Amino acid sequence: MDWPTLAHRLFGDAHHLVADGDFLHGTAEFDGQTITVLGTTNHAPIGVALALAQARGVLDTLRDHPGRPILLLVDTQGQQLRRRDEWMGINRAMAHLGCCIDLARRQGHRVLGLVYDQALSGGFLTSGLIADGCFALPEAEIRVMRLPAMARVTKLPEAMLAALSASNPVFAPGVENYVAMGGVRALWRDDLAACLRTALADTPVTDTRAADGAARGGRRLAASVIERVLNAA
């Protein structure tokens, strides 16, 4: 789904969302309140400039509109694989974006992420995935690494990883697997405005992803390991 169609299904004509290149930004009126909308389009690679632009949007909302909800629209192929961005400190820029989103959450802003097209690797990890709740459209594509690349990194046969992915969501791409693991809270279908309304009202402030993954059978040990570590501290 392209972003203008998505914006219309979420807000009708009550939005002022624009694209500056690959950067989406603006506001929308929803149920009597204003929402800050930030994100990316065109399968954007997240480089230094795009990470800092999103961070600036979050910080402007924190300064000028305390408590305003923030919706992050995600469509990214991951971090920008370019020497210039590495020299400029892409790791620090993306960490800064993640810290800004975390600060917004701790300052009482409800932050939601919505993967509406593609979400890969670090571009996803430092944006929608660390919101209060991350959601996705059923047709979206989410993955961190393709199986051939995973095989090269782990030195394990691709056939073995393919077999593991059939029964273990950790090894498999796809939105349903990320729902099973707890990374994606739910899929938004049909009436997207109603889905947003429910998410704004019901998404918990506390992080339930590990518990959700255990309950859904996608990450059976993460929650118990976290609890053991915290109890041992």
GROMACS .gro file of C-alpha atoms in nm:
model
  233
    1MET     CA    1   0.000   0.000   0.000
    2ASP     CA    2   0.138   0.344  -0.087
    3TRP     CA    3   0.148   0.610   0.183
    4PRO     CA    4  -0.122   0.843   0.038
    5THR     CA    5  -0.369   0.552   0.035
    6LEU     CA    6  -0.267   0.457   0.387
    7ALA     CA    7  -0.307   0.814   0.513
    8HIS     CA    8  -0.654   0.839   0.360
    9ARG     CA    9  -0.765   0.508   0.515
   10LEU     CA   10  -0.637   0.617   0.855
   11PHE     CA   11  -0.744   0.981   0.859
   12GLY     CA   12  -0.961   1.053   0.558
   13ASP     CA   13  -0.884   1.407   0.446
   14ALA     CA   14  -0.797   1.523   0.798
   15HIS     CA   15  -0.422   1.502   0.761
   16HIS     CA   16  -0.132   1.722   0.651
   17LEU     CA   17   0.120   1.452   0.569
   18VAL     CA   18   0.382   1.522   0.304
   19ALA     CA   19   0.686   1.346   0.161
   20ASP     CA   20   1.018   1.528   0.138
   21GLY     CA   21   1.206   1.274  -0.068
   22ASP     CA   22   1.186   0.955   0.137
   23PHE     CA   23   1.093   1.135   0.461
   24LEU     CA   24   0.727   1.144   0.563
   25HIS     CA   25   0.615   1.402   0.815
   26GLY     CA   26   0.314   1.602   0.921
   27THR     CA   27   0.011   1.588   1.146
   28ALA     CA   28  -0.335   1.435   1.141
   29GLU     CA   29  -0.658   1.501   1.326
   30PHE     CA   30  -0.802   1.189   1.482
   31ASP     CA   31  -1.091   1.162   1.727
   32GLY     CA   32  -1.051   1.522   1.837
   33GLN     CA   33  -0.677   1.510   1.893
   34THR     CA   34  -0.373   1.590   1.683
   35ILE     CA   35  -0.121   1.318   1.605
   36THR     CA   36   0.236   1.370   1.487
   37VAL     CA   37   0.308   1.140   1.192
   38LEU     CA   38   0.667   1.057   1.094
   39GLY     CA   39   0.815   0.789   0.874
   40THR     CA   40   0.969   0.680   0.549
   41THR     CA   41   0.863   0.570   0.203
   42ASN     CA   42   1.005   0.425  -0.120
   43HIS     CA   43   1.177   0.142   0.073
   44ALA     CA   44   1.409   0.412   0.204
   45PRO     CA   45   1.757   0.321   0.327
   46ILE     CA   46   1.801   0.495   0.663
   47GLY     CA   47   2.117   0.705   0.652
   48VAL     CA   48   2.241   0.982   0.878
   49ALA     CA   49   2.021   1.254   0.726
   50LEU     CA   50   1.700   1.050   0.738
   51ALA     CA   51   1.762   0.926   1.092
   52LEU     CA   52   1.828   1.279   1.215
   53ALA     CA   53   1.522   1.416   1.033
   54GLN     CA   54   1.298   1.166   1.211
   55ALA     CA   55   1.469   1.238   1.543
   56ARG     CA   56   1.414   1.612   1.490
   57GLY     CA   57   1.045   1.548   1.434
   58VAL     CA   58   1.021   1.355   1.761
   59LEU     CA   59   1.210   1.622   1.956
   60ASP     CA   60   1.000   1.904   1.807
   61THR     CA   61   0.688   1.724   1.925
   62LEU     CA   62   0.836   1.677   2.272
   63ARG     CA   63   0.919   2.048   2.295
   64ASP     CA   64   0.612   2.200   2.135
   65HIS     CA   65   0.332   1.951   2.200
   66PRO     CA   66   0.379   1.761   2.528
   67GLY     CA   67   0.183   1.437   2.542
   68ARG     CA   68   0.086   1.436   2.174
   69PRO     CA   69   0.071   1.082   2.025
   70ILE     CA   70   0.330   0.992   1.761
   71LEU     CA   71   0.268   0.748   1.476
   72LEU     CA   72   0.573   0.607   1.295
   73LEU     CA   73   0.505   0.481   0.942
   74VAL     CA   74   0.770   0.227   0.842
   75ASP     CA   75   0.888   0.144   0.492
   76THR     CA   76   1.263   0.083   0.485
   77GLN     CA   77   1.519  -0.149   0.333
   78GLY     CA   78   1.739  -0.102   0.640
   79GLN     CA   79   2.039   0.116   0.712
   80GLN     CA   80   2.213   0.305   0.434
   81LEU     CA   81   2.510   0.096   0.315
   82ARG     CA   82   2.726   0.384   0.202
   83ARG     CA   83   3.078   0.481   0.303
   84ARG     CA   84   2.982   0.846   0.348
   85ASP     CA   85   2.720   0.756   0.610
   86GLU     CA   86   2.961   0.525   0.788
   87TRP     CA   87   3.216   0.807   0.806
   88MET     CA   88   2.951   1.044   0.938
   89GLY     CA   89   2.856   0.803   1.217
   90ILE     CA   90   2.540   0.628   1.105
   91ASN     CA   91   2.551   0.414   1.418
   92ARG     CA   92   2.530   0.721   1.640
   93ALA     CA   93   2.258   0.883   1.428
   94MET     CA   94   2.041   0.572   1.444
   95ALA     CA   95   2.108   0.533   1.816
   96HIS     CA   96   2.005   0.898   1.860
   97LEU     CA   97   1.675   0.827   1.682
   98GLY     CA   98   1.610   0.533   1.910
   99CYS     CA   99   1.692   0.741   2.218
  100CYS     CA  100   1.455   1.017   2.106
  101ILE     CA  101   1.171   0.768   2.064
  102ASP     CA  102   1.248   0.619   2.406
  103LEU     CA  103   1.250   0.968   2.559
  104ALA     CA  104   0.911   1.042   2.404
  105ARG     CA  105   0.770   0.725   2.557
  106ARG     CA  106   0.909   0.812   2.900
  107GLN     CA  107   0.770   1.166   2.874
  108GLY     CA  108   0.417   1.036   2.830
  109HIS     CA  109   0.380   1.037   2.451
  110ARG     CA  110   0.198   0.733   2.316
  111VAL     CA  111   0.427   0.611   2.033
  112LEU     CA  112   0.297   0.359   1.780
  113GLY     CA  113   0.474   0.205   1.483
  114LEU     CA  114   0.304   0.073   1.170
  115VAL     CA  115   0.487  -0.129   0.906
  116TYR     CA  116   0.285  -0.056   0.595
  117ASP     CA  117   0.523  -0.188   0.331
  118GLN     CA  118   0.873  -0.316   0.410
  119ALA     CA  119   1.080  -0.326   0.727
  120LEU     CA  120   1.434  -0.459   0.728
  121SER     CA  121   1.726  -0.463   0.962
  122GLY     CA  122   1.853  -0.160   1.154
  123GLY     CA  123   1.616   0.085   0.989
  124PHE     CA  124   1.331  -0.102   1.157
  125LEU     CA  125   1.502  -0.177   1.488
  126THR     CA  126   1.557   0.189   1.574
  127SER     CA  127   1.212   0.314   1.477
  128GLY     CA  128   0.885   0.122   1.471
  129LEU     CA  129   1.008  -0.180   1.661
  130ILE     CA  130   1.087   0.018   1.977
  131ALA     CA  131   0.757   0.206   1.990
  132ASP     CA  132   0.506   0.133   2.267
  133GLY     CA  133   0.342  -0.100   2.018
  134CYS     CA  134   0.450  -0.204   1.670
  135PHE     CA  135   0.180  -0.308   1.424
  136ALA     CA  136   0.180  -0.415   1.059
  137LEU     CA  137  -0.043  -0.455   0.759
  138PRO     CA  138  -0.090  -0.821   0.655
  139GLU     CA  139   0.080  -0.764   0.319
  140ALA     CA  140   0.387  -0.599   0.471
  141GLU     CA  141   0.728  -0.763   0.458
  142ILE     CA  142   0.943  -0.785   0.771
  143ARG     CA  143   1.281  -0.953   0.805
  144VAL     CA  144   1.625  -0.892   0.946
  145MET     CA  145   1.824  -1.119   0.718
  146ARG     CA  146   1.742  -1.348   0.427
  147LEU     CA  147   1.826  -1.715   0.475
  148PRO     CA  148   2.112  -1.715   0.218
  149ALA     CA  149   2.276  -1.423   0.401
  150MET     CA  150   2.211  -1.591   0.736
  151ALA     CA  151   2.380  -1.906   0.605
  152ARG     CA  152   2.688  -1.709   0.502
  153VAL     CA  153   2.713  -1.538   0.841
  154THR     CA  154   2.647  -1.843   1.058
  155LYS     CA  155   2.832  -2.091   0.831
  156LEU     CA  156   2.532  -2.322   0.861
  157PRO     CA  157   2.381  -2.490   0.552
  158GLU     CA  158   2.093  -2.293   0.405
  159ALA     CA  159   1.887  -2.614   0.390
  160MET     CA  160   1.926  -2.652   0.767
  161LEU     CA  161   1.812  -2.294   0.827
  162ALA     CA  162   1.517  -2.343   0.590
  163ALA     CA  163   1.412  -2.650   0.789
  164LEU     CA  164   1.443  -2.460   1.116
  165SER     CA  165   1.238  -2.171   0.979
  166ALA     CA  166   0.948  -2.406   0.912
  167SER     CA  167   0.899  -2.461   1.286
  168ASN     CA  168   1.077  -2.170   1.454
  169PRO     CA  169   0.965  -1.811   1.385
  170VAL     CA  170   1.305  -1.674   1.490
  171PHE     CA  171   1.455  -1.806   1.166
  172ALA     CA  172   1.172  -1.708   0.935
  173PRO     CA  173   1.075  -1.376   0.775
  174GLY     CA  174   0.716  -1.257   0.747
  175VAL     CA  175   0.470  -1.056   0.953
  176GLU     CA  176   0.296  -1.359   1.103
  177ASN     CA  177   0.626  -1.481   1.248
  178TYR     CA  178   0.695  -1.140   1.402
  179VAL     CA  179   0.349  -1.150   1.559
  180ALA     CA  180   0.432  -1.494   1.701
  181MET     CA  181   0.759  -1.361   1.845
  182GLY     CA  182   0.585  -1.063   2.003
  183GLY     CA  183   0.774  -0.801   1.801
  184VAL     CA  184   0.456  -0.706   1.617
  185ARG     CA  185   0.164  -0.663   1.854
  186ALA     CA  186  -0.109  -0.724   1.595
  187LEU     CA  187  -0.195  -0.696   1.228
  188TRP     CA  188  -0.424  -0.415   1.113
  189ARG     CA  189  -0.693  -0.529   0.869
  190ASP     CA  190  -1.002  -0.374   0.709
  191ASP     CA  191  -1.095  -0.061   0.906
  192LEU     CA  192  -0.752   0.090   0.972
  193ALA     CA  193  -0.895   0.391   1.158
  194ALA     CA  194  -1.065   0.154   1.403
  195CYS     CA  195  -0.736  -0.035   1.445
  196LEU     CA  196  -0.554   0.288   1.525
  197ARG     CA  197  -0.825   0.389   1.771
  198THR     CA  198  -0.792   0.056   1.953
  199ALA     CA  199  -0.413   0.075   1.956
  200LEU     CA  200  -0.414   0.425   2.104
  201ALA     CA  201  -0.651   0.313   2.378
  202ASP     CA  202  -0.522  -0.034   2.460
  203THR     CA  203  -0.148  -0.052   2.393
  204PRO     CA  204   0.027  -0.089   2.731
  205VAL     CA  205   0.308   0.146   2.827
  206THR     CA  206   0.510  -0.141   2.972
  207ASP     CA  207   0.704  -0.364   2.732
  208THR     CA  208   0.514  -0.692   2.688
  209ARG     CA  209   0.697  -0.826   2.382
  210ALA     CA  210   0.885  -1.105   2.558
  211ALA     CA  211   0.570  -1.214   2.742
  212ASP     CA  212   0.369  -1.197   2.419
  213GLY     CA  213   0.630  -1.409   2.242
  214ALA     CA  214   0.611  -1.671   2.518
  215ALA     CA  215   0.230  -1.676   2.516
  216ARG     CA  216   0.220  -1.709   2.137
  217GLY     CA  217   0.489  -1.977   2.124
  218GLY     CA  218   0.726  -1.778   1.907
  219ARG     CA  219   0.988  -1.701   2.175
  220ARG     CA  220   0.938  -1.957   2.444
  221LEU     CA  221   1.237  -1.875   2.666
  222ALA     CA  222   1.300  -1.501   2.635
  223ALA     CA  223   1.057  -1.393   2.909
  224SER     CA  224   1.178  -1.652   3.159
  225VAL     CA  225   1.545  -1.572   3.091
  226ILE     CA  226   1.477  -1.198   3.137
  227GLU     CA  227   1.303  -1.268   3.467
  228ARG     CA  228   1.594  -1.484   3.591
  229VAL     CA  229   1.848  -1.213   3.500
  230LEU     CA  230   1.646  -0.941   3.673
  231ASN     CA  231   1.599  -1.156   3.985
  232ALA     CA  232   1.972  -1.230   3.998
  233ALA     CA  233   2.071  -0.862   3.984
   0.00000   0.00000   0.00000
